[in-house]
CSV table of C-alpha atoms in Angstrom, one decimal:
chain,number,residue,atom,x,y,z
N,1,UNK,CA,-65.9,34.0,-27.0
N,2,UNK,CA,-68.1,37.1,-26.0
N,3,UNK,CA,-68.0,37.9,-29.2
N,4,UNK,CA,-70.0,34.7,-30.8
N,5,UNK,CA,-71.9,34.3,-27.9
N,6,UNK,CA,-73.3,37.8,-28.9
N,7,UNK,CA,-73.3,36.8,-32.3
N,8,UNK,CA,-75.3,33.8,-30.9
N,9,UNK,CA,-78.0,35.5,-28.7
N,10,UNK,CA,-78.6,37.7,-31.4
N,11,UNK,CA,-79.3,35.3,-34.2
N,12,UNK,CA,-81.8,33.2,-31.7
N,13,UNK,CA,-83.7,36.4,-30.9
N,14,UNK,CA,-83.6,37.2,-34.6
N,15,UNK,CA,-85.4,33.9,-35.5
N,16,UNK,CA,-87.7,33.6,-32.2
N,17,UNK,CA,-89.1,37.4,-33.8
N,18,UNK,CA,-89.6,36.0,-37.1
N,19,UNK,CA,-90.9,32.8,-36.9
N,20,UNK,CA,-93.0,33.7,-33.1
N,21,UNK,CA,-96.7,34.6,-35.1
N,22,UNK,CA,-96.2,30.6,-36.8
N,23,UNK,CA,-95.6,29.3,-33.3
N,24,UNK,CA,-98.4,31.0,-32.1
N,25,UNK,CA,-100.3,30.1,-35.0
N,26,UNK,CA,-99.8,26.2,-34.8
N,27,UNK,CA,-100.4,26.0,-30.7
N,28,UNK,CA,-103.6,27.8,-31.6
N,29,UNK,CA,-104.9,25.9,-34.4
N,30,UNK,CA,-103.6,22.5,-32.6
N,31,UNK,CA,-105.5,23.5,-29.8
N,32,UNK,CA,-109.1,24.4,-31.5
N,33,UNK,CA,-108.8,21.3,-33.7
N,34,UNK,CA,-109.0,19.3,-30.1
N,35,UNK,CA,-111.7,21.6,-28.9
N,36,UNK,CA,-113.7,21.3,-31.9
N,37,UNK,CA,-113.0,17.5,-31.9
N,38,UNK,CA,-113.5,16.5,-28.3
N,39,UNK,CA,-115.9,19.2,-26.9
N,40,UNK,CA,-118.4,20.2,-29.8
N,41,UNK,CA,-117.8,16.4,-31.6
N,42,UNK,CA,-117.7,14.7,-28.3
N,43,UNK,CA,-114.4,12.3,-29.4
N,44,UNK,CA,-113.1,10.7,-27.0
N,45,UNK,CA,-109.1,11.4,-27.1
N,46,UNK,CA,-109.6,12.8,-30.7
N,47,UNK,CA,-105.7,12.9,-30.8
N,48,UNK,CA,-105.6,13.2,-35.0
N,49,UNK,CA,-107.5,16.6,-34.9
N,50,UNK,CA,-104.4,18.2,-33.6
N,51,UNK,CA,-101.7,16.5,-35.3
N,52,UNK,CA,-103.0,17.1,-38.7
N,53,UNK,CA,-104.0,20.6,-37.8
N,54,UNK,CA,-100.2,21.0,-38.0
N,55,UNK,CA,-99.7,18.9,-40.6
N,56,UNK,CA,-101.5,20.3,-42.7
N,57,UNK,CA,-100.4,24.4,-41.3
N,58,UNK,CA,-97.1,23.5,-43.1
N,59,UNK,CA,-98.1,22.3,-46.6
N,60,UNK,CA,-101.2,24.7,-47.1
N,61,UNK,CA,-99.9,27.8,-46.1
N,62,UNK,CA,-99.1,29.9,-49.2
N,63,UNK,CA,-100.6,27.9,-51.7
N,64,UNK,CA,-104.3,28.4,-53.6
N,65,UNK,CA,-107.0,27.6,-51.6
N,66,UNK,CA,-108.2,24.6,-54.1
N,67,UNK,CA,-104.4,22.9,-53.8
N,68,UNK,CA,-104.7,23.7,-49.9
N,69,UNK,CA,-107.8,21.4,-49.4
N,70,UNK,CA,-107.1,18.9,-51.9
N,71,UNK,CA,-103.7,18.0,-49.5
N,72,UNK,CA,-105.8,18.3,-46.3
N,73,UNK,CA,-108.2,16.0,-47.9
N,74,UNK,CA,-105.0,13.7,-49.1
N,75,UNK,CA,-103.6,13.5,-45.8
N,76,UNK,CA,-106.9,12.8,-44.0
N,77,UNK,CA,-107.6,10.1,-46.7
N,78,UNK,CA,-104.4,8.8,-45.7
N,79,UNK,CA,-105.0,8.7,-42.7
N,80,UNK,CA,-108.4,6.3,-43.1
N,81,UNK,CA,-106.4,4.2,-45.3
N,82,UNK,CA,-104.3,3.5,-42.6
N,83,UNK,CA,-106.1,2.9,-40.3
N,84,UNK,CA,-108.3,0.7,-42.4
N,85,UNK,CA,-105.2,-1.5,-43.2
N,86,UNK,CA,-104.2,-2.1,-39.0
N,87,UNK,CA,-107.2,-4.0,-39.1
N,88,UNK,CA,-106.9,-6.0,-41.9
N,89,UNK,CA,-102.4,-6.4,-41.5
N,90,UNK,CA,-101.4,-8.0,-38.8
N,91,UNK,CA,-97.5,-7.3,-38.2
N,92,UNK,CA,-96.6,-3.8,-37.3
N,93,UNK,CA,-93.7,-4.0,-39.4
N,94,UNK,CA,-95.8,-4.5,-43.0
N,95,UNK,CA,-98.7,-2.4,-41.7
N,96,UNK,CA,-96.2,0.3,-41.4
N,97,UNK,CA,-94.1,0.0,-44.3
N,98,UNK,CA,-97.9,-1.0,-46.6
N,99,UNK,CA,-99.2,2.2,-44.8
N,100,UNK,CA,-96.9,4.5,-45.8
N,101,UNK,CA,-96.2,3.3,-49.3
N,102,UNK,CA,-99.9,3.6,-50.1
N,103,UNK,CA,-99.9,7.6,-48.6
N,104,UNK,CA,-96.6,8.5,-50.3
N,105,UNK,CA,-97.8,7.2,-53.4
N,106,UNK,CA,-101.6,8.6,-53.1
N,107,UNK,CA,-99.6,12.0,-52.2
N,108,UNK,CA,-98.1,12.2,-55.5
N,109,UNK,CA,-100.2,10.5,-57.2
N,110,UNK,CA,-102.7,14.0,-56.2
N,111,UNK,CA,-99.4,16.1,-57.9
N,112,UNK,CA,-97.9,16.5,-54.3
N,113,UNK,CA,-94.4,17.4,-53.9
N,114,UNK,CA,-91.9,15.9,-51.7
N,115,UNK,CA,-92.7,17.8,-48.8
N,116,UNK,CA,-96.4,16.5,-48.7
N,117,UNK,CA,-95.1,13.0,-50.1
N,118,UNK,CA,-93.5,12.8,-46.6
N,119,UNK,CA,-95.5,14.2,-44.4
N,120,UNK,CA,-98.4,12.3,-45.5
N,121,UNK,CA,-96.0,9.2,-44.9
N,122,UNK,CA,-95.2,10.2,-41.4
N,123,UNK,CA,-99.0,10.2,-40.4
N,124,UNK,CA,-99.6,7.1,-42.0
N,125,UNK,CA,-96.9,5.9,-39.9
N,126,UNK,CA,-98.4,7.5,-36.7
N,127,UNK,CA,-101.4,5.7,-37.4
N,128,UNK,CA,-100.4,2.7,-38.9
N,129,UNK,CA,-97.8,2.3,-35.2
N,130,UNK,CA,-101.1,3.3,-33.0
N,131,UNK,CA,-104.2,1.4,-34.6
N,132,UNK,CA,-107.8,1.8,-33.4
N,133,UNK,CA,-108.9,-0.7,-31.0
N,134,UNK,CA,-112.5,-0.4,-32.6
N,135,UNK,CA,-112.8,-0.4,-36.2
N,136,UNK,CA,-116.0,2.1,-36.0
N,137,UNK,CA,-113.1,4.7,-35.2
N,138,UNK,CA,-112.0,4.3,-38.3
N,139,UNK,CA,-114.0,7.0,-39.8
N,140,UNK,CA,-113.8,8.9,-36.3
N,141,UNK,CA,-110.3,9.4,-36.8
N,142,UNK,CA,-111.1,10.3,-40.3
N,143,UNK,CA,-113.0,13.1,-39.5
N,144,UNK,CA,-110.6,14.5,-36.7
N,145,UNK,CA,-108.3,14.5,-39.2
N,146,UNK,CA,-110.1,16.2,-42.0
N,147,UNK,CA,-111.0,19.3,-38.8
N,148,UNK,CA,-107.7,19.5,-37.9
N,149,UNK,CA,-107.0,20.1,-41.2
N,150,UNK,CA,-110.2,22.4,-41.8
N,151,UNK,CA,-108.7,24.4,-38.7
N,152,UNK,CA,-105.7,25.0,-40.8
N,153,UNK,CA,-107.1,26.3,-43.6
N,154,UNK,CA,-109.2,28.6,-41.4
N,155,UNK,CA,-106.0,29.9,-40.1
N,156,UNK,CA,-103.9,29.6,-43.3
N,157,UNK,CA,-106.8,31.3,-45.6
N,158,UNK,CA,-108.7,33.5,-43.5
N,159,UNK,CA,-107.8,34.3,-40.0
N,160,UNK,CA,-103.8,34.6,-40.2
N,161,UNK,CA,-103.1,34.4,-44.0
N,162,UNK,CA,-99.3,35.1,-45.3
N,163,UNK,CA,-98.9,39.0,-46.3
N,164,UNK,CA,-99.2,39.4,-49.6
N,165,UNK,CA,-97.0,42.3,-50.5
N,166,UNK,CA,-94.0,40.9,-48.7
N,167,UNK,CA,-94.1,37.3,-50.1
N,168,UNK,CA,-94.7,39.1,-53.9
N,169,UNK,CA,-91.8,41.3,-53.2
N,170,UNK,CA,-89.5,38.4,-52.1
N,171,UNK,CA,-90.2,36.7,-55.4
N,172,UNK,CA,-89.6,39.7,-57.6
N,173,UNK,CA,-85.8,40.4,-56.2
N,174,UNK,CA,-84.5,37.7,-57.8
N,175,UNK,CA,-86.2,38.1,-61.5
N,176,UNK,CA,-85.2,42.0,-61.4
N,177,UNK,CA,-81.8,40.7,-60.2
N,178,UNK,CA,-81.3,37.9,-63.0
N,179,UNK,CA,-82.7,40.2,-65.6
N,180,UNK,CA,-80.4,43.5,-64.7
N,181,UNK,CA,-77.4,41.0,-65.1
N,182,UNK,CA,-78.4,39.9,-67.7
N,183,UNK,CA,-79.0,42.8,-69.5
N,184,UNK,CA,-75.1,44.1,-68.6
N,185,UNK,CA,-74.0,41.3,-70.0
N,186,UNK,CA,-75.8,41.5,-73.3
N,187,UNK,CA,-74.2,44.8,-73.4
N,188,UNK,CA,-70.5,44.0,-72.6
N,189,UNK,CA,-70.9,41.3,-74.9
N,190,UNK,CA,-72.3,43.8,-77.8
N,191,UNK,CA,-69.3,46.5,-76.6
N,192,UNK,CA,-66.4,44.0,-77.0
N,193,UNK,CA,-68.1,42.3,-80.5
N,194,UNK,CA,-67.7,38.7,-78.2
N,195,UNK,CA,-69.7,36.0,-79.5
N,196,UNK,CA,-68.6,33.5,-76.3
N,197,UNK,CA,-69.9,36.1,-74.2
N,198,UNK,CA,-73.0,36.9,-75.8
N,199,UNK,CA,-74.3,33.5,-75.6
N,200,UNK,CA,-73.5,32.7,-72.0
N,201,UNK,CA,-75.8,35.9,-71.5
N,202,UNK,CA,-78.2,34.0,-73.7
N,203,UNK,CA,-77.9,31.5,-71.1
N,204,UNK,CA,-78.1,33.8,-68.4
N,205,UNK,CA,-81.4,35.2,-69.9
N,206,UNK,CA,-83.0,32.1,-70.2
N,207,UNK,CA,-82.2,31.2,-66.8
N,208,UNK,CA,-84.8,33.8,-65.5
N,209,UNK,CA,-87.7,31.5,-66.6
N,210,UNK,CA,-88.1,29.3,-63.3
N,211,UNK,CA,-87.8,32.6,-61.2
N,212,UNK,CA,-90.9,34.2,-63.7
N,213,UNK,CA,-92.9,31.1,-63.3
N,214,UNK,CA,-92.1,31.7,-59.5
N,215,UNK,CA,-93.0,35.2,-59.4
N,216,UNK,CA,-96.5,34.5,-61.6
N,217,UNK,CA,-97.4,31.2,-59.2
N,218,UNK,CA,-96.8,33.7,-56.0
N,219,UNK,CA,-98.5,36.4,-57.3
N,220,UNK,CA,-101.8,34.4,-58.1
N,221,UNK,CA,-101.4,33.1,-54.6
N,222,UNK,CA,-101.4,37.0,-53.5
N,223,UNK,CA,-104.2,37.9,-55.1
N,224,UNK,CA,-106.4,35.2,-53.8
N,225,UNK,CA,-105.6,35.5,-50.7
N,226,UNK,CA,-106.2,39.4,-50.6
N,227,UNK,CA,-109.9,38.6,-52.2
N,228,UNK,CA,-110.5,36.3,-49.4
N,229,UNK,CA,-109.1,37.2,-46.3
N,230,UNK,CA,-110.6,40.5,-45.0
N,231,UNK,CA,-107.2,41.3,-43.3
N,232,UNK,CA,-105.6,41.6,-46.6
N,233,UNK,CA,-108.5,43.2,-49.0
N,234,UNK,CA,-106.8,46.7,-48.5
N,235,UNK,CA,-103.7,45.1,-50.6
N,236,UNK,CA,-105.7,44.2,-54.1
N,237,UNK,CA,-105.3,47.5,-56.0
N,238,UNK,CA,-101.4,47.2,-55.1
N,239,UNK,CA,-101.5,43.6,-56.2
């Protein structure tokens, strides 16, 4: 018992290390998004500034800046539509279930994966569940949306951007990896003269495609990010 419970202890400390900088992160971006809303805006109870500021923290970090504010502007367009549709459907239960089939559908309709598919569901049905009691705040909750999700770009892109190096160097393991077994089974095949053995390499080989299409999708992520965000310039010529 002392045993797992060390085993325990230790993996929770392991992952409140790791993941501490994105919990930082998303307090601090939730809480400028409100700022920015309520005290420079003047919104009263601008409650959508937050909550897509960490909506949107999860589905733009990592990716290119262009994909990164085309799904903050898909989720903040979601959220109009939404809204728009509380005053126009009466029963919760079909402005909820309209709501959220129109954003899951704009989401992919934009080339979103699942990920965004759903999240832009679930704040269509935070909105859709808690509609405006003045359809001038429509567009007010609009914009709180589309500044919590500037907020997260600021923070995804520029002020606390993913490291380059390390997420390029995740990515490359497992190519190097598929391609050095590869490569011993082409030869144990060509040793032993086994046909059967020299076209499951083939198949091994060809396997390595997704991870190079990986790697080359990460990398141009990397090097945008190291020509925008000043904390990460130093990285280009290793890039």
């Amino acid at each position: 018992a002392r045993q797992r419970s060390g085993e325990l202890t230790a993996a929770l400390v392991e992952r409140l290390r790791t993941r501490r900088w994105a919990v930082v992160q998303a307090a601090a971006a939730a809480a400028a998004a409100w700022f920015i809303a309520a005290e420079v805006l003047g919104h009263k109870s601008p409650v959508f500034a937050p909550v897509s500021a960490l909506i949107a923290l999860g589905i733009t970090s990592g990716q290119q800046v262009r994909r990164a504010v085309e799904m903050v502007v898909g989720v903040a367009i979601g959220v109009a539509v939404a809204d728009l549709l509380a005053h126009v459907l009466g029963p919760p239960t079909l402005r909820i279930g309209v709501a959220v089939l129109l954003a899951m559908l704009g989401a992919l309709a934009v080339g979103g994966g699942s990920t965004l598919s759903m999240q832009a569901g679930v704040s269509a049905a935070f909105v859709a569940a808690i509609p405006s009691p003045d359809a001038a705040l429509v567009w007010q909750r609009f914009l709180d949306s589309l500044i919590g999700g500037g907020v997260a770009l600021a923070c995804t892109q520029l002020l606390w951007p993913l490291r380059p190096l390390t997420s390029v160097a995740e990515v490359a393991r497992p190519v190097f990896r598929t391609l050095a077994g590869a490569l011993e089974a082409i030869a144990d095949a060509l040793v032993a003269g086994d046909k059967a053995a020299a076209e499951r390499a083939l198949v091994q080989a060809r396997g390595v495609d997704d991870l190079v299409g990986r790697f080359s999708q990460t990398l141009d992520v990397a090097l945008e990010t190291a020509r925008l965000a000043p904390a990460r310039r130093r990285e280009r010529t290793r890039l």
